[in-house]
Coordinates of C-alpha atoms in Angstrom, one line a residue:
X1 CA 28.4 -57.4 -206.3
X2 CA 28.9 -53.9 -205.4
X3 CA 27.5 -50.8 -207.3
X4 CA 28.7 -47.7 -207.4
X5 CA 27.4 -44.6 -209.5
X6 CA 27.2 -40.6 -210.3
X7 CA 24.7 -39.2 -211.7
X8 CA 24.4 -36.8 -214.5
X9 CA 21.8 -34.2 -214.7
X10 CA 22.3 -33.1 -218.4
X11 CA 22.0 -36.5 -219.7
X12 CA 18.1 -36.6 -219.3
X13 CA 17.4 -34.3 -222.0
X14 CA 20.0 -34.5 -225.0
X15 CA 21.2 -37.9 -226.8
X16 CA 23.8 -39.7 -225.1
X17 CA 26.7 -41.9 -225.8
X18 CA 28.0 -45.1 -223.8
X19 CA 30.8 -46.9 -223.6
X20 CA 31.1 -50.2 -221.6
X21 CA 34.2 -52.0 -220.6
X22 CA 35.9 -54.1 -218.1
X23 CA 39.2 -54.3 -215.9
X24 CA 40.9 -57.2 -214.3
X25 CA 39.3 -60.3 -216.7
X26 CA 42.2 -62.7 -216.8
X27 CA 43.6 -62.5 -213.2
X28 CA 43.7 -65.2 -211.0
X29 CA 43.3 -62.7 -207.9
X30 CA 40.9 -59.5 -207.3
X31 CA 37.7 -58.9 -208.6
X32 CA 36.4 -58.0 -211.9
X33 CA 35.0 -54.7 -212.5
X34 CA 32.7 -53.7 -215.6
X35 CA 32.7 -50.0 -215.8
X36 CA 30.2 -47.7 -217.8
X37 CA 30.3 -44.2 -218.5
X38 CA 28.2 -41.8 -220.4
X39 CA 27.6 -38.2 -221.6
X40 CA 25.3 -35.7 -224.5
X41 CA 26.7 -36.7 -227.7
X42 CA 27.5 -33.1 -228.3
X43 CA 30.5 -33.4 -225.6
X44 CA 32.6 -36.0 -227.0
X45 CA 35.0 -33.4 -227.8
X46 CA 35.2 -32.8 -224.3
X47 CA 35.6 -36.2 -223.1
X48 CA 38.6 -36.6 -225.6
X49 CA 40.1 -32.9 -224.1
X50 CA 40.1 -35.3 -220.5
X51 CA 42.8 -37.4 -222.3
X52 CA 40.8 -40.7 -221.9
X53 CA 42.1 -44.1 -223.8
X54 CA 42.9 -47.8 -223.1
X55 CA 43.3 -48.0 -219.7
X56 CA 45.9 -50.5 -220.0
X57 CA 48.3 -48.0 -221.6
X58 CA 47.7 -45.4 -219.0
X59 CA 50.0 -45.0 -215.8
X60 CA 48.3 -45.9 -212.6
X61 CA 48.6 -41.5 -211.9
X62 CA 47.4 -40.8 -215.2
X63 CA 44.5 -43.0 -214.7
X64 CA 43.5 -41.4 -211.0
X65 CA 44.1 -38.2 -212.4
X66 CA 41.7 -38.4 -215.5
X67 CA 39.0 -40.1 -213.1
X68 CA 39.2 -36.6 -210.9
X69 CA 38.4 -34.6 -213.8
X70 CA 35.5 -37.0 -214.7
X71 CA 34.6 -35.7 -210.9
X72 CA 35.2 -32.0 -211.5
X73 CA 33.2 -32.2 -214.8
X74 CA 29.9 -34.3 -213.4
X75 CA 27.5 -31.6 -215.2
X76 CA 28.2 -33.5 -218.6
X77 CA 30.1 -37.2 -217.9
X78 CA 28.6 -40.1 -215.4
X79 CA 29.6 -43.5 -214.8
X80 CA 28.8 -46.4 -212.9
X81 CA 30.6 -49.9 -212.1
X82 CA 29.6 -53.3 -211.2
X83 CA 32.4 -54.9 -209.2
X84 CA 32.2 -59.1 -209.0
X85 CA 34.0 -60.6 -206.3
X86 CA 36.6 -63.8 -207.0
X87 CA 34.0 -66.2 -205.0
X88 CA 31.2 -64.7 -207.7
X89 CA 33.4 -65.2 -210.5
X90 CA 33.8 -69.2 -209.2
X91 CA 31.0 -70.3 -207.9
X92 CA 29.2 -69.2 -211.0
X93 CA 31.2 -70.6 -213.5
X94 CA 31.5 -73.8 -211.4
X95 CA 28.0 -74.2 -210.6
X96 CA 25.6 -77.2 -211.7
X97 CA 24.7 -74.7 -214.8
X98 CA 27.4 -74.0 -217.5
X99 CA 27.7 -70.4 -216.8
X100 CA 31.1 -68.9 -218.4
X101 CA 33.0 -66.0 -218.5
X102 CA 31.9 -64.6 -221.2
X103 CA 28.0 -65.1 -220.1
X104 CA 28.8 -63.1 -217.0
X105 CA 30.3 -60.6 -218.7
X106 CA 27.5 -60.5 -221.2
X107 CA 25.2 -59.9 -218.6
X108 CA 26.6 -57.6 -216.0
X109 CA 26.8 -55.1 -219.3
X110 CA 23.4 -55.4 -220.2
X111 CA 22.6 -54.8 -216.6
X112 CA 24.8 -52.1 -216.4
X113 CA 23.0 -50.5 -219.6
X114 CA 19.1 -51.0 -218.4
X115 CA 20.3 -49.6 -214.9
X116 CA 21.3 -46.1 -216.5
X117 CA 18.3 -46.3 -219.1
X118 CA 15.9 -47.0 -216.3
X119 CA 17.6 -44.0 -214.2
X120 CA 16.7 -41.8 -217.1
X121 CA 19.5 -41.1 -219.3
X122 CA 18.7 -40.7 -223.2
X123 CA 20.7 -43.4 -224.5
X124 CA 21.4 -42.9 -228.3
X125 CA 25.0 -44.3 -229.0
X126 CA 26.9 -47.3 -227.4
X127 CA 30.1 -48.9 -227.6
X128 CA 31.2 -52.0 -226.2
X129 CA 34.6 -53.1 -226.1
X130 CA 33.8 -57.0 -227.3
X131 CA 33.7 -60.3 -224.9
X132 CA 33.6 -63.1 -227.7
X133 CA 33.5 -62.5 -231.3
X134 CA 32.4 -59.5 -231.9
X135 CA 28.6 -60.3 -234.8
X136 CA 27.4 -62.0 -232.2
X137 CA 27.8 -60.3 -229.0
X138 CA 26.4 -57.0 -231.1
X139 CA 23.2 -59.1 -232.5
X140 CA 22.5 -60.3 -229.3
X141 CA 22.9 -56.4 -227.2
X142 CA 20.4 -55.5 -230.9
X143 CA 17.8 -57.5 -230.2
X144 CA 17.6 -56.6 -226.6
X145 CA 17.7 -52.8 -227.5
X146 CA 16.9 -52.1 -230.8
X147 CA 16.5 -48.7 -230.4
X148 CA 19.5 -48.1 -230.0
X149 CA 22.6 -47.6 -232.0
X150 CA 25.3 -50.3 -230.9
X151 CA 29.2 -50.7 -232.2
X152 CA 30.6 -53.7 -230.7
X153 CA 34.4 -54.0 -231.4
X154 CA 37.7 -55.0 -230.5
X155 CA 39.6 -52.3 -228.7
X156 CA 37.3 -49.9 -228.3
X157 CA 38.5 -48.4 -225.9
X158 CA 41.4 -47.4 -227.8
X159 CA 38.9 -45.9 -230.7
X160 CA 36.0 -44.2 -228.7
X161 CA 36.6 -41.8 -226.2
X162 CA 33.4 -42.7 -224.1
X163 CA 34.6 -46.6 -224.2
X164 CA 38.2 -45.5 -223.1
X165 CA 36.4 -43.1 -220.2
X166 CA 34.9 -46.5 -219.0
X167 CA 37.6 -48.4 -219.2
X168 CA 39.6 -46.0 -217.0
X169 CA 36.4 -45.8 -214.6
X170 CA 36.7 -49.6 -214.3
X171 CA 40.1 -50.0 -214.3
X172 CA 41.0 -47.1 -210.9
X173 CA 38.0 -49.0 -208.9
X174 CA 39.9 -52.4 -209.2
X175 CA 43.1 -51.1 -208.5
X176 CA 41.4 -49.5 -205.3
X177 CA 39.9 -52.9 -204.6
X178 CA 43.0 -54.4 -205.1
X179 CA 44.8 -52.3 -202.8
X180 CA 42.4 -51.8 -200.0
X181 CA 41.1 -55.3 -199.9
X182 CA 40.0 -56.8 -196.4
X183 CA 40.4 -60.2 -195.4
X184 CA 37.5 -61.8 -194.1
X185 CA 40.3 -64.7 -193.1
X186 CA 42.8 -63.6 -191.0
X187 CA 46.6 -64.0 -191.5
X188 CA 46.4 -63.0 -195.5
X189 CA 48.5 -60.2 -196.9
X190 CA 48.9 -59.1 -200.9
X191 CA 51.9 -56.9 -200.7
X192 CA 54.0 -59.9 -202.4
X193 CA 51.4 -61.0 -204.7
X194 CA 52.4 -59.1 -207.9
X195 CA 50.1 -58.3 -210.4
X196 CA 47.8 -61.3 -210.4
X197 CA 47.9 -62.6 -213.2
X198 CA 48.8 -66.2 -213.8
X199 CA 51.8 -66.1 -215.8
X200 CA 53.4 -63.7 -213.2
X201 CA 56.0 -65.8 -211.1
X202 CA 55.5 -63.9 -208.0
X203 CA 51.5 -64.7 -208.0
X204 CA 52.2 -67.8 -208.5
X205 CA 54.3 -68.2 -205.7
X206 CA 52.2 -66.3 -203.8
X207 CA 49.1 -68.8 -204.6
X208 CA 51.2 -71.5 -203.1
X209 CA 52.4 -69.7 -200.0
X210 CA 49.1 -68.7 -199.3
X211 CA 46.5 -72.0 -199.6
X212 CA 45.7 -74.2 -196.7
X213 CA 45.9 -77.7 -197.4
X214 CA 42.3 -78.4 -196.1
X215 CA 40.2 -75.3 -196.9
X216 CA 42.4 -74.5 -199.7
X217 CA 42.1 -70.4 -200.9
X218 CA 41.2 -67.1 -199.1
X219 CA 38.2 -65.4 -201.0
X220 CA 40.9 -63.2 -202.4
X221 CA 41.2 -65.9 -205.3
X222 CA 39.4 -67.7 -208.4
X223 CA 39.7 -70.4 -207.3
X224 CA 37.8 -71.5 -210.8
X225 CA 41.0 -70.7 -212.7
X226 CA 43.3 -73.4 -214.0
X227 CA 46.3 -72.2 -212.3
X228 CA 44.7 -72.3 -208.6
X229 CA 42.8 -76.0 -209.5
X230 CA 46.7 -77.2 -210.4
X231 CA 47.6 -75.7 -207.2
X232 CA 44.9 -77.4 -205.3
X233 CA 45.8 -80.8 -206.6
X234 CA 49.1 -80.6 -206.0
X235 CA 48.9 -79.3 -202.2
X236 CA 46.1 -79.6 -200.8
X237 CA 44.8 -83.1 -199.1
X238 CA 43.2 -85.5 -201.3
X239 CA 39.9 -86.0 -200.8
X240 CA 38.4 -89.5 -202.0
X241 CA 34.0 -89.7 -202.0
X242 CA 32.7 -93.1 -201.5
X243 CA 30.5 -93.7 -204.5
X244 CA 33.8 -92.9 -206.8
X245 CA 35.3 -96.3 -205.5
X246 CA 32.3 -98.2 -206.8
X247 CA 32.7 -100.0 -209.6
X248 CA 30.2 -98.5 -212.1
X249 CA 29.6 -102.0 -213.8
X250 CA 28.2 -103.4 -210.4
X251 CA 25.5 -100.6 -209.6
X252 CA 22.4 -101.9 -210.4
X253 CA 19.8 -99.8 -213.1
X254 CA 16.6 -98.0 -211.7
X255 CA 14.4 -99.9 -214.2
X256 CA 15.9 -103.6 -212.3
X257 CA 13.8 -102.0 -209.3
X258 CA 10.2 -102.5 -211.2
X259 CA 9.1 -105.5 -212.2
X260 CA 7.7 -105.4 -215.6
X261 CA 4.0 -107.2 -215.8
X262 CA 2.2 -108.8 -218.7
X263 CA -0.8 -107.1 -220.0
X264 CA -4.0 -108.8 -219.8
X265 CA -5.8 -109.6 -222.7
X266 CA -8.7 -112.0 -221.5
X267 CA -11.1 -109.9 -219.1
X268 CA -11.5 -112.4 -216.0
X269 CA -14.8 -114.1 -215.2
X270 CA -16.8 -113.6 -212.2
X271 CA -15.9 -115.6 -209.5
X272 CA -19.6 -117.6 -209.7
X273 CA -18.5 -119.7 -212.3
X274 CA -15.7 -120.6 -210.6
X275 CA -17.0 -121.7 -207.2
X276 CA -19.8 -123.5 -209.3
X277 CA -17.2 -125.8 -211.6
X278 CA -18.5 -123.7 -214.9
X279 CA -16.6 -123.4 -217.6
X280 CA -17.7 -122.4 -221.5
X281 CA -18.3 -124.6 -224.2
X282 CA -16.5 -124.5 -227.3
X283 CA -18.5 -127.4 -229.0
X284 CA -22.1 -129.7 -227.9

């Protein structure tokens, strides 16, 4: 994880609103980035005069362009962004605990949230552009703040202009991430790997120029997605553990390794009546 921030003098003493989204969720390559940006409730007006909306429906100019005015105008907006590699992103949501997508996402927002709260800013509104249906991810963010007032919805960063100023905050630092991204293997390059997404034919193609047949993908991808594990399985080396050869039916149980012993019910008799031939009489 990387974090980056600016900070926003104005928004200690008047009510704030927040908005909280994410860029770059379904590729297959690049990072995810959960942006969050927030200013005084009285300069929403403002924020919409920046031109902020969806991200998505932005030109990659337009999108730089708005983020330098969130620059030039740091007395009223801040934002901040959490930035999760593709090895993150994997070996989470491959590890021994069922850790999803959606769980991630759930969490780098909330930690997104008590990182600007605990920095100071008077949090009042927040909207969240929604990761699962929306009544429960909004219960869940209540009951964490209830002080606050939360919206969570679909597309908000279409509706609110805060939302739309994250989304825009998020979606320029992957693009920079994208674009600027260093190798820590050697021999990689991305200028033929389109837009990253799965269904795009040049990705994929790029996917299976670029794996090695033993050590599979560069860090560079999720591996975790479905399109890389078909990938894998189709060209990379087979790889066959010992204990899946053996035959489940023949592996003994762990209770066939203690023996199970009767409980006594007689208490035994000293050994003096033993060595002396004794034994009780039932009838004289």
């Amino acid at each position: 994880k990387q974090w980056y921030q600016r900070r926003v003098r104005g928004c200690k003493e008047e009510d704030c609103c927040v908005g909280i989204d994410e860029a770059g969720r379904g590729p297959v390559l690049g990072p995810m980035v959960y942006g969050i940006a927030y200013c005084p409730v009285s300069k929403i007006p403002d924020i919409e005069s920046l031109g902020v909306a969806d991200s998505k429906q932005l030109k990659e100019s337009d999108r730089d362009e708005i983020l330098e005015k969130i620059h030039e105008n740091s007395d009223y907006v801040g934002y901040c962004v959490t930035v999760l590699s593709p090895n993150y992103l994997s070996t989470s949501m491959l590890g021994r605990e069922n850790y999803n997508l959606n769980a991630i996402s759930h969490d780098t927002a909330i930690s997104l949230l008590k990182k600007i709260i605990a920095r100071g800013v008077k949090v009042k509104d927040v909207y969240i552009d929604t990761v699962g249906p929306a009544e429960k991810y909004q219960a869940k963010l209540a009951a964490l703040f209830p002080t606050l007032n939360i919206t969570v919805a679909s597309k908000a960063d279409d509706k609110y202009p805060i939302c739309g100023a994250s989304s825009i905050c998020a979606k320029v630092c992957r693009d920079r991430c994208m674009s600027e991204w260093v190798f820590p293997e050697k021999g990689y390059d991305i200028t033929e790997s389109g837009c990253g997404y799965p269904s795009d034919p040049k990705t994929k193609k790029w996917l299976v120029d670029n794996i090695d047949k033993v050590f599979g993908f560069p860090q560079f991808v999720r591996f975790s997605w479905s399109t890389a594990e078909k990938i894998i399985d189709k060209h990379c080396v087979q790889v066959t553990w010992d204990d899946a050869e053996e035959d489940e039916e023949n592996i003994p149980k762990i209770n066939s390794f203690f023996k199970r012993v009767k409980k006594q019910t007689e208490i035994p008799r000293h050994r003096f009546y033993h060595e002396q031939g004794l034994s009780s009489l039932t009838e004289i």
